[in-house]
Amino acid sequence: MGMLLGGIIKIICTSPLSSMALTAMLNLKGLAMGISAIACFGGSFTNGVVFKRFKIGDRGNLIAVMLEPLTQADLVTKNAFAIYLSDFIGGGLAGIGAAYFKIVNNAPGTASPIPGMLAPFAFNPATKVLLSLFFGAVGGVIGGLIGTQIIIVYNKLKKKIKQGEKEQKLSVS
């Protein structure tokens, strides 16, 4: 549940949709909302890694996408595949951490990086929340590294295939 819900909510959190509005409309509470909140927080680190590794925007854009992804919707949509792939992995890993620590959040609509970091403190012991946030951030960084590495390898393979096709056309001619 943590991987799937965390990954999907983080994609929605980063897309030009509103994860806060969606979770409020669904009236998510309890563990599901806890996973959503921690996934949005942890996935912020995923976005930071993706922006840094692929040199998307400047330092201000990197900080902005980590604090509130919707502020960078133009850059996100230009690099959607890399960002959403990485976000699914990072948000999913953060969601697993939230599920492991059984983070409960009874405040629907707090699926965003900053509210996702703060709201769980109202419903859980501080040590559980701090551990979950730590593992969520680590999961987000790992997700960013894995997702960007997949894209880098994919682009290299695509380039090799194109070069092979060009060489094959030249040898046939």
mmCIF file with all atom_site columns, C-alpha atoms in Angstrom:
data_model
loop_
_atom_site.group_PDB
_atom_site.id
_atom_site.type_symbol
_atom_site.label_atom_id
_atom_site.label_alt_id
_atom_site.label_comp_id
_atom_site.label_asym_id
_atom_site.label_entity_id
_atom_site.label_seq_id
_atom_site.pdbx_PDB_ins_code
_atom_site.Cartn_x
_atom_site.Cartn_y
_atom_site.Cartn_z
_atom_site.occupancy
_atom_site.B_iso_or_equiv
_atom_site.pdbx_formal_charge
_atom_site.auth_seq_id
_atom_site.auth_comp_id
_atom_site.auth_asym_id
_atom_site.auth_atom_id
_atom_site.pdbx_PDB_model_num
ATOM 1   C CA . MET A 1 1   ? 0.000   0.000  0.000   1.00 0.00 ? 1   MET A CA 1
ATOM 2   C CA . GLY A 1 2   ? 2.808   2.389  0.880   1.00 0.00 ? 2   GLY A CA 1
ATOM 3   C CA . MET A 1 3   ? 4.628   2.003  -2.441  1.00 0.00 ? 3   MET A CA 1
ATOM 4   C CA . LEU A 1 4   ? 1.569   2.292  -4.670  1.00 0.00 ? 4   LEU A CA 1
ATOM 5   C CA . LEU A 1 5   ? -0.270  5.055  -2.812  1.00 0.00 ? 5   LEU A CA 1
ATOM 6   C CA . GLY A 1 6   ? 2.925   6.994  -2.070  1.00 0.00 ? 6   GLY A CA 1
ATOM 7   C CA . GLY A 1 7   ? 4.061   6.809  -5.695  1.00 0.00 ? 7   GLY A CA 1
ATOM 8   C CA . ILE A 1 8   ? 0.716   7.839  -7.166  1.00 0.00 ? 8   ILE A CA 1
ATOM 9   C CA . ILE A 1 9   ? 0.147   10.703 -4.721  1.00 0.00 ? 9   ILE A CA 1
ATOM 10  C CA . LYS A 1 10  ? 3.685   12.036 -5.301  1.00 0.00 ? 10  LYS A CA 1
ATOM 11  C CA . ILE A 1 11  ? 3.099   12.096 -9.048  1.00 0.00 ? 11  ILE A CA 1
ATOM 12  C CA . ILE A 1 12  ? -0.138  14.023 -8.454  1.00 0.00 ? 12  ILE A CA 1
ATOM 13  C CA . CYS A 1 13  ? 1.670   16.310 -5.979  1.00 0.00 ? 13  CYS A CA 1
ATOM 14  C CA . THR A 1 14  ? 4.244   17.240 -8.631  1.00 0.00 ? 14  THR A CA 1
ATOM 15  C CA . SER A 1 15  ? 1.846   17.441 -11.572 1.00 0.00 ? 15  SER A CA 1
ATOM 16  C CA . PRO A 1 16  ? -0.242  20.527 -12.336 1.00 0.00 ? 16  PRO A CA 1
ATOM 17  C CA . LEU A 1 17  ? -3.032  18.874 -10.322 1.00 0.00 ? 17  LEU A CA 1
ATOM 18  C CA . SER A 1 18  ? -3.549  19.342 -6.616  1.00 0.00 ? 18  SER A CA 1
ATOM 19  C CA . SER A 1 19  ? -2.815  16.454 -4.284  1.00 0.00 ? 19  SER A CA 1
ATOM 20  C CA . MET A 1 20  ? -4.147  18.597 -1.442  1.00 0.00 ? 20  MET A CA 1
ATOM 21  C CA . ALA A 1 21  ? -7.503  19.019 -3.191  1.00 0.00 ? 21  ALA A CA 1
ATOM 22  C CA . LEU A 1 22  ? -7.643  15.352 -4.212  1.00 0.00 ? 22  LEU A CA 1
ATOM 23  C CA . THR A 1 23  ? -6.959  14.018 -0.714  1.00 0.00 ? 23  THR A CA 1
ATOM 24  C CA . ALA A 1 24  ? -9.454  16.506 0.737   1.00 0.00 ? 24  ALA A CA 1
ATOM 25  C CA . MET A 1 25  ? -12.148 15.488 -1.770  1.00 0.00 ? 25  MET A CA 1
ATOM 26  C CA . LEU A 1 26  ? -11.495 11.819 -1.019  1.00 0.00 ? 26  LEU A CA 1
ATOM 27  C CA . ASN A 1 27  ? -11.564 12.671 2.693   1.00 0.00 ? 27  ASN A CA 1
ATOM 28  C CA . LEU A 1 28  ? -8.431  10.578 3.240   1.00 0.00 ? 28  LEU A CA 1
ATOM 29  C CA . LYS A 1 29  ? -7.636  9.981  6.880   1.00 0.00 ? 29  LYS A CA 1
ATOM 30  C CA . GLY A 1 30  ? -5.601  7.616  8.965   1.00 0.00 ? 30  GLY A CA 1
ATOM 31  C CA . LEU A 1 31  ? -2.767  5.603  7.482   1.00 0.00 ? 31  LEU A CA 1
ATOM 32  C CA . ALA A 1 32  ? -3.680  6.432  3.867   1.00 0.00 ? 32  ALA A CA 1
ATOM 33  C CA . MET A 1 33  ? -3.391  10.162 4.563   1.00 0.00 ? 33  MET A CA 1
ATOM 34  C CA . GLY A 1 34  ? -0.213  9.552  6.581   1.00 0.00 ? 34  GLY A CA 1
ATOM 35  C CA . ILE A 1 35  ? 1.366   7.773  3.610   1.00 0.00 ? 35  ILE A CA 1
ATOM 36  C CA . SER A 1 36  ? 0.229   10.568 1.271   1.00 0.00 ? 36  SER A CA 1
ATOM 37  C CA . ALA A 1 37  ? 1.668   13.293 3.495   1.00 0.00 ? 37  ALA A CA 1
ATOM 38  C CA . ILE A 1 38  ? 5.042   11.609 4.032   1.00 0.00 ? 38  ILE A CA 1
ATOM 39  C CA . ALA A 1 39  ? 5.262   10.672 0.335   1.00 0.00 ? 39  ALA A CA 1
ATOM 40  C CA . CYS A 1 40  ? 4.825   14.321 -0.675  1.00 0.00 ? 40  CYS A CA 1
ATOM 41  C CA . PHE A 1 41  ? 7.514   15.344 1.798   1.00 0.00 ? 41  PHE A CA 1
ATOM 42  C CA . GLY A 1 42  ? 9.963   12.592 0.815   1.00 0.00 ? 42  GLY A CA 1
ATOM 43  C CA . GLY A 1 43  ? 9.276   13.081 -2.876  1.00 0.00 ? 43  GLY A CA 1
ATOM 44  C CA . SER A 1 44  ? 10.436  16.681 -2.554  1.00 0.00 ? 44  SER A CA 1
ATOM 45  C CA . PHE A 1 45  ? 13.941  15.318 -2.227  1.00 0.00 ? 45  PHE A CA 1
ATOM 46  C CA . THR A 1 46  ? 13.343  13.255 -5.354  1.00 0.00 ? 46  THR A CA 1
ATOM 47  C CA . ASN A 1 47  ? 12.478  16.440 -7.238  1.00 0.00 ? 47  ASN A CA 1
ATOM 48  C CA . GLY A 1 48  ? 15.616  18.098 -5.895  1.00 0.00 ? 48  GLY A CA 1
ATOM 49  C CA . VAL A 1 49  ? 17.799  15.233 -7.120  1.00 0.00 ? 49  VAL A CA 1
ATOM 50  C CA . VAL A 1 50  ? 16.168  15.213 -10.569 1.00 0.00 ? 50  VAL A CA 1
ATOM 51  C CA . PHE A 1 51  ? 16.499  18.985 -11.001 1.00 0.00 ? 51  PHE A CA 1
ATOM 52  C CA . LYS A 1 52  ? 20.136  18.865 -9.852  1.00 0.00 ? 52  LYS A CA 1
ATOM 53  C CA . ARG A 1 53  ? 21.248  15.837 -11.904 1.00 0.00 ? 53  ARG A CA 1
ATOM 54  C CA . PHE A 1 54  ? 19.552  16.999 -15.098 1.00 0.00 ? 54  PHE A CA 1
ATOM 55  C CA . LYS A 1 55  ? 20.413  20.679 -14.550 1.00 0.00 ? 55  LYS A CA 1
ATOM 56  C CA . ILE A 1 56  ? 16.765  21.753 -14.817 1.00 0.00 ? 56  ILE A CA 1
ATOM 57  C CA . GLY A 1 57  ? 16.448  25.453 -14.049 1.00 0.00 ? 57  GLY A CA 1
ATOM 58  C CA . ASP A 1 58  ? 18.663  27.256 -11.567 1.00 0.00 ? 58  ASP A CA 1
ATOM 59  C CA . ARG A 1 59  ? 19.111  26.991 -7.802  1.00 0.00 ? 59  ARG A CA 1
ATOM 60  C CA . GLY A 1 60  ? 15.942  29.014 -7.177  1.00 0.00 ? 60  GLY A CA 1
ATOM 61  C CA . ASN A 1 61  ? 13.918  26.593 -9.308  1.00 0.00 ? 61  ASN A CA 1
ATOM 62  C CA . LEU A 1 62  ? 15.396  23.650 -7.410  1.00 0.00 ? 62  LEU A CA 1
ATOM 63  C CA . ILE A 1 63  ? 14.435  25.108 -4.027  1.00 0.00 ? 63  ILE A CA 1
ATOM 64  C CA . ALA A 1 64  ? 10.988  26.106 -5.307  1.00 0.00 ? 64  ALA A CA 1
ATOM 65  C CA . VAL A 1 65  ? 10.178  22.636 -6.684  1.00 0.00 ? 65  VAL A CA 1
ATOM 66  C CA . MET A 1 66  ? 11.165  21.102 -3.357  1.00 0.00 ? 66  MET A CA 1
ATOM 67  C CA . LEU A 1 67  ? 8.971   23.473 -1.342  1.00 0.00 ? 67  LEU A CA 1
ATOM 68  C CA . GLU A 1 68  ? 5.961   23.593 -3.674  1.00 0.00 ? 68  GLU A CA 1
ATOM 69  C CA . PRO A 1 69  ? 6.164   21.636 -6.949  1.00 0.00 ? 69  PRO A CA 1
ATOM 70  C CA . LEU A 1 70  ? 3.270   23.484 -8.610  1.00 0.00 ? 70  LEU A CA 1
ATOM 71  C CA . THR A 1 71  ? 5.392   26.652 -8.758  1.00 0.00 ? 71  THR A CA 1
ATOM 72  C CA . GLN A 1 72  ? 7.569   24.907 -11.344 1.00 0.00 ? 72  GLN A CA 1
ATOM 73  C CA . ALA A 1 73  ? 4.816   23.396 -13.488 1.00 0.00 ? 73  ALA A CA 1
ATOM 74  C CA . ASP A 1 74  ? 6.405   24.682 -16.701 1.00 0.00 ? 74  ASP A CA 1
ATOM 75  C CA . LEU A 1 75  ? 9.722   22.935 -16.010 1.00 0.00 ? 75  LEU A CA 1
ATOM 76  C CA . VAL A 1 76  ? 8.009   19.802 -14.722 1.00 0.00 ? 76  VAL A CA 1
ATOM 77  C CA . THR A 1 77  ? 5.883   19.411 -17.856 1.00 0.00 ? 77  THR A CA 1
ATOM 78  C CA . LYS A 1 78  ? 8.948   19.889 -20.091 1.00 0.00 ? 78  LYS A CA 1
ATOM 79  C CA . ASN A 1 79  ? 10.707  17.036 -18.250 1.00 0.00 ? 79  ASN A CA 1
ATOM 80  C CA . ALA A 1 80  ? 7.654   15.013 -17.284 1.00 0.00 ? 80  ALA A CA 1
ATOM 81  C CA . PHE A 1 81  ? 8.830   11.462 -17.937 1.00 0.00 ? 81  PHE A CA 1
ATOM 82  C CA . ALA A 1 82  ? 12.049  11.732 -15.926 1.00 0.00 ? 82  ALA A CA 1
ATOM 83  C CA . ILE A 1 83  ? 10.376  13.580 -13.065 1.00 0.00 ? 83  ILE A CA 1
ATOM 84  C CA . TYR A 1 84  ? 7.268   11.397 -12.807 1.00 0.00 ? 84  TYR A CA 1
ATOM 85  C CA . LEU A 1 85  ? 9.239   8.142  -13.051 1.00 0.00 ? 85  LEU A CA 1
ATOM 86  C CA . SER A 1 86  ? 11.562  9.305  -10.287 1.00 0.00 ? 86  SER A CA 1
ATOM 87  C CA . ASP A 1 87  ? 8.650   10.663 -8.244  1.00 0.00 ? 87  ASP A CA 1
ATOM 88  C CA . PHE A 1 88  ? 6.849   7.325  -8.342  1.00 0.00 ? 88  PHE A CA 1
ATOM 89  C CA . ILE A 1 89  ? 9.935   5.561  -7.014  1.00 0.00 ? 89  ILE A CA 1
ATOM 90  C CA . GLY A 1 90  ? 10.815  8.226  -4.419  1.00 0.00 ? 90  GLY A CA 1
ATOM 91  C CA . GLY A 1 91  ? 7.241   8.781  -3.259  1.00 0.00 ? 91  GLY A CA 1
ATOM 92  C CA . GLY A 1 92  ? 6.727   5.035  -3.089  1.00 0.00 ? 92  GLY A CA 1
ATOM 93  C CA . LEU A 1 93  ? 9.821   4.499  -0.943  1.00 0.00 ? 93  LEU A CA 1
ATOM 94  C CA . ALA A 1 94  ? 8.755   7.351  1.349   1.00 0.00 ? 94  ALA A CA 1
ATOM 95  C CA . GLY A 1 95  ? 5.270   5.797  1.514   1.00 0.00 ? 95  GLY A CA 1
ATOM 96  C CA . ILE A 1 96  ? 6.762   2.474  2.575   1.00 0.00 ? 96  ILE A CA 1
ATOM 97  C CA . GLY A 1 97  ? 8.508   4.268  5.448   1.00 0.00 ? 97  GLY A CA 1
ATOM 98  C CA . ALA A 1 98  ? 5.248   5.909  6.514   1.00 0.00 ? 98  ALA A CA 1
ATOM 99  C CA . ALA A 1 99  ? 3.437   2.558  6.381   1.00 0.00 ? 99  ALA A CA 1
ATOM 100 C CA . TYR A 1 100 ? 6.197   0.850  8.368   1.00 0.00 ? 100 TYR A CA 1
ATOM 101 C CA . PHE A 1 101 ? 5.961   3.439  11.150  1.00 0.00 ? 101 PHE A CA 1
ATOM 102 C CA . LYS A 1 102 ? 2.129   3.422  10.893  1.00 0.00 ? 102 LYS A CA 1
ATOM 103 C CA . ILE A 1 103 ? 1.930   7.195  10.527  1.00 0.00 ? 103 ILE A CA 1
ATOM 104 C CA . VAL A 1 104 ? -1.642  8.368  11.002  1.00 0.00 ? 104 VAL A CA 1
ATOM 105 C CA . ASN A 1 105 ? -2.828  11.703 9.671   1.00 0.00 ? 105 ASN A CA 1
ATOM 106 C CA . ASN A 1 106 ? -6.435  12.678 10.281  1.00 0.00 ? 106 ASN A CA 1
ATOM 107 C CA . ALA A 1 107 ? -6.144  16.029 8.503   1.00 0.00 ? 107 ALA A CA 1
ATOM 108 C CA . PRO A 1 108 ? -7.414  15.456 4.935   1.00 0.00 ? 108 PRO A CA 1
ATOM 109 C CA . GLY A 1 109 ? -5.816  17.663 2.323   1.00 0.00 ? 109 GLY A CA 1
ATOM 110 C CA . THR A 1 110 ? -2.322  17.905 3.827   1.00 0.00 ? 110 THR A CA 1
ATOM 111 C CA . ALA A 1 111 ? -0.625  16.070 0.957   1.00 0.00 ? 111 ALA A CA 1
ATOM 112 C CA . SER A 1 112 ? 1.998   18.650 0.087   1.00 0.00 ? 112 SER A CA 1
ATOM 113 C CA . PRO A 1 113 ? 5.659   18.926 1.121   1.00 0.00 ? 113 PRO A CA 1
ATOM 114 C CA . ILE A 1 114 ? 5.360   21.394 4.014   1.00 0.00 ? 114 ILE A CA 1
ATOM 115 C CA . PRO A 1 115 ? 1.933   20.378 5.416   1.00 0.00 ? 115 PRO A CA 1
ATOM 116 C CA . GLY A 1 116 ? 2.963   16.750 4.857   1.00 0.00 ? 116 GLY A CA 1
ATOM 117 C CA . MET A 1 117 ? 5.937   17.312 7.097   1.00 0.00 ? 117 MET A CA 1
ATOM 118 C CA . LEU A 1 118 ? 4.021   19.127 9.858   1.00 0.00 ? 118 LEU A CA 1
ATOM 119 C CA . ALA A 1 119 ? 0.535   17.579 10.087  1.00 0.00 ? 119 ALA A CA 1
ATOM 120 C CA . PRO A 1 120 ? 1.623   14.077 11.229  1.00 0.00 ? 120 PRO A CA 1
ATOM 121 C CA . PHE A 1 121 ? 3.024   15.584 14.454  1.00 0.00 ? 121 PHE A CA 1
ATOM 122 C CA . ALA A 1 122 ? -0.555  16.264 15.586  1.00 0.00 ? 122 ALA A CA 1
ATOM 123 C CA . PHE A 1 123 ? -1.532  12.580 15.472  1.00 0.00 ? 123 PHE A CA 1
ATOM 124 C CA . ASN A 1 124 ? 1.644   10.593 16.216  1.00 0.00 ? 124 ASN A CA 1
ATOM 125 C CA . PRO A 1 125 ? 4.519   10.551 18.701  1.00 0.00 ? 125 PRO A CA 1
ATOM 126 C CA . ALA A 1 126 ? 7.240   12.958 17.585  1.00 0.00 ? 126 ALA A CA 1
ATOM 127 C CA . THR A 1 127 ? 9.930   10.260 17.427  1.00 0.00 ? 127 THR A CA 1
ATOM 128 C CA . LYS A 1 128 ? 7.840   8.135  15.028  1.00 0.00 ? 128 LYS A CA 1
ATOM 129 C CA . VAL A 1 129 ? 7.208   11.150 12.815  1.00 0.00 ? 129 VAL A CA 1
ATOM 130 C CA . LEU A 1 130 ? 10.870  12.208 12.825  1.00 0.00 ? 130 LEU A CA 1
ATOM 131 C CA . LEU A 1 131 ? 11.987  8.685  11.909  1.00 0.00 ? 131 LEU A CA 1
ATOM 132 C CA . SER A 1 132 ? 9.380   8.497  9.172   1.00 0.00 ? 132 SER A CA 1
ATOM 133 C CA . LEU A 1 133 ? 10.415  11.897 7.794   1.00 0.00 ? 133 LEU A CA 1
ATOM 134 C CA . PHE A 1 134 ? 14.076  10.859 7.853   1.00 0.00 ? 134 PHE A CA 1
ATOM 135 C CA . PHE A 1 135 ? 13.394  7.605  6.016   1.00 0.00 ? 135 PHE A CA 1
ATOM 136 C CA . GLY A 1 136 ? 11.019  9.443  3.682   1.00 0.00 ? 136 GLY A CA 1
ATOM 137 C CA . ALA A 1 137 ? 13.772  11.919 2.760   1.00 0.00 ? 137 ALA A CA 1
ATOM 138 C CA . VAL A 1 138 ? 16.301  9.094  2.282   1.00 0.00 ? 138 VAL A CA 1
ATOM 139 C CA . GLY A 1 139 ? 13.770  7.190  0.160   1.00 0.00 ? 139 GLY A CA 1
ATOM 140 C CA . GLY A 1 140 ? 13.162  10.332 -1.871  1.00 0.00 ? 140 GLY A CA 1
ATOM 141 C CA . VAL A 1 141 ? 16.868  10.793 -2.575  1.00 0.00 ? 141 VAL A CA 1
ATOM 142 C CA . ILE A 1 142 ? 17.250  7.105  -3.481  1.00 0.00 ? 142 ILE A CA 1
ATOM 143 C CA . GLY A 1 143 ? 14.213  7.337  -5.759  1.00 0.00 ? 143 GLY A CA 1
ATOM 144 C CA . GLY A 1 144 ? 15.698  10.377 -7.469  1.00 0.00 ? 144 GLY A CA 1
ATOM 145 C CA . LEU A 1 145 ? 19.021  8.624  -8.016  1.00 0.00 ? 145 LEU A CA 1
ATOM 146 C CA . ILE A 1 146 ? 17.396  5.431  -9.322  1.00 0.00 ? 146 ILE A CA 1
ATOM 147 C CA . GLY A 1 147 ? 14.936  7.273  -11.576 1.00 0.00 ? 147 GLY A CA 1
ATOM 148 C CA . THR A 1 148 ? 17.555  9.563  -13.093 1.00 0.00 ? 148 THR A CA 1
ATOM 149 C CA . GLN A 1 149 ? 19.943  6.642  -13.615 1.00 0.00 ? 149 GLN A CA 1
ATOM 150 C CA . ILE A 1 150 ? 17.232  4.746  -15.499 1.00 0.00 ? 150 ILE A CA 1
ATOM 151 C CA . ILE A 1 151 ? 16.723  7.764  -17.775 1.00 0.00 ? 151 ILE A CA 1
ATOM 152 C CA . ILE A 1 152 ? 20.479  8.194  -18.313 1.00 0.00 ? 152 ILE A CA 1
ATOM 153 C CA . VAL A 1 153 ? 20.910  4.514  -19.271 1.00 0.00 ? 153 VAL A CA 1
ATOM 154 C CA . TYR A 1 154 ? 17.809  4.645  -21.498 1.00 0.00 ? 154 TYR A CA 1
ATOM 155 C CA . ASN A 1 155 ? 19.123  7.725  -23.343 1.00 0.00 ? 155 ASN A CA 1
ATOM 156 C CA . LYS A 1 156 ? 22.550  6.080  -23.860 1.00 0.00 ? 156 LYS A CA 1
ATOM 157 C CA . LEU A 1 157 ? 20.941  2.936  -25.251 1.00 0.00 ? 157 LEU A CA 1
ATOM 158 C CA . LYS A 1 158 ? 18.700  4.967  -27.533 1.00 0.00 ? 158 LYS A CA 1
ATOM 159 C CA . LYS A 1 159 ? 21.748  6.864  -28.812 1.00 0.00 ? 159 LYS A CA 1
ATOM 160 C CA . LYS A 1 160 ? 23.654  3.609  -29.457 1.00 0.00 ? 160 LYS A CA 1
ATOM 161 C CA . ILE A 1 161 ? 20.720  2.140  -31.349 1.00 0.00 ? 161 ILE A CA 1
ATOM 162 C CA . LYS A 1 162 ? 20.443  5.252  -33.537 1.00 0.00 ? 162 LYS A CA 1
ATOM 163 C CA . GLN A 1 163 ? 24.204  5.162  -34.247 1.00 0.00 ? 163 GLN A CA 1
ATOM 164 C CA . GLY A 1 164 ? 23.935  1.474  -35.158 1.00 0.00 ? 164 GLY A CA 1
ATOM 165 C CA . GLU A 1 165 ? 21.088  2.207  -37.574 1.00 0.00 ? 165 GLU A CA 1
ATOM 166 C CA . LYS A 1 166 ? 23.097  5.005  -39.229 1.00 0.00 ? 166 LYS A CA 1
ATOM 167 C CA . GLU A 1 167 ? 26.154  2.750  -39.593 1.00 0.00 ? 167 GLU A CA 1
ATOM 168 C CA . GLN A 1 168 ? 23.981  -0.010 -41.017 1.00 0.00 ? 168 GLN A CA 1
ATOM 169 C CA . LYS A 1 169 ? 22.466  2.383  -43.596 1.00 0.00 ? 169 LYS A CA 1
ATOM 170 C CA . LEU A 1 170 ? 25.955  3.589  -44.601 1.00 0.00 ? 170 LEU A CA 1
ATOM 171 C CA . SER A 1 171 ? 27.263  0.028  -45.048 1.00 0.00 ? 171 SER A CA 1
ATOM 172 C CA . VAL A 1 172 ? 24.228  -0.958 -47.172 1.00 0.00 ? 172 VAL A CA 1
ATOM 173 C CA . SER A 1 173 ? 24.595  2.093  -49.406 1.00 0.00 ? 173 SER A CA 1
#
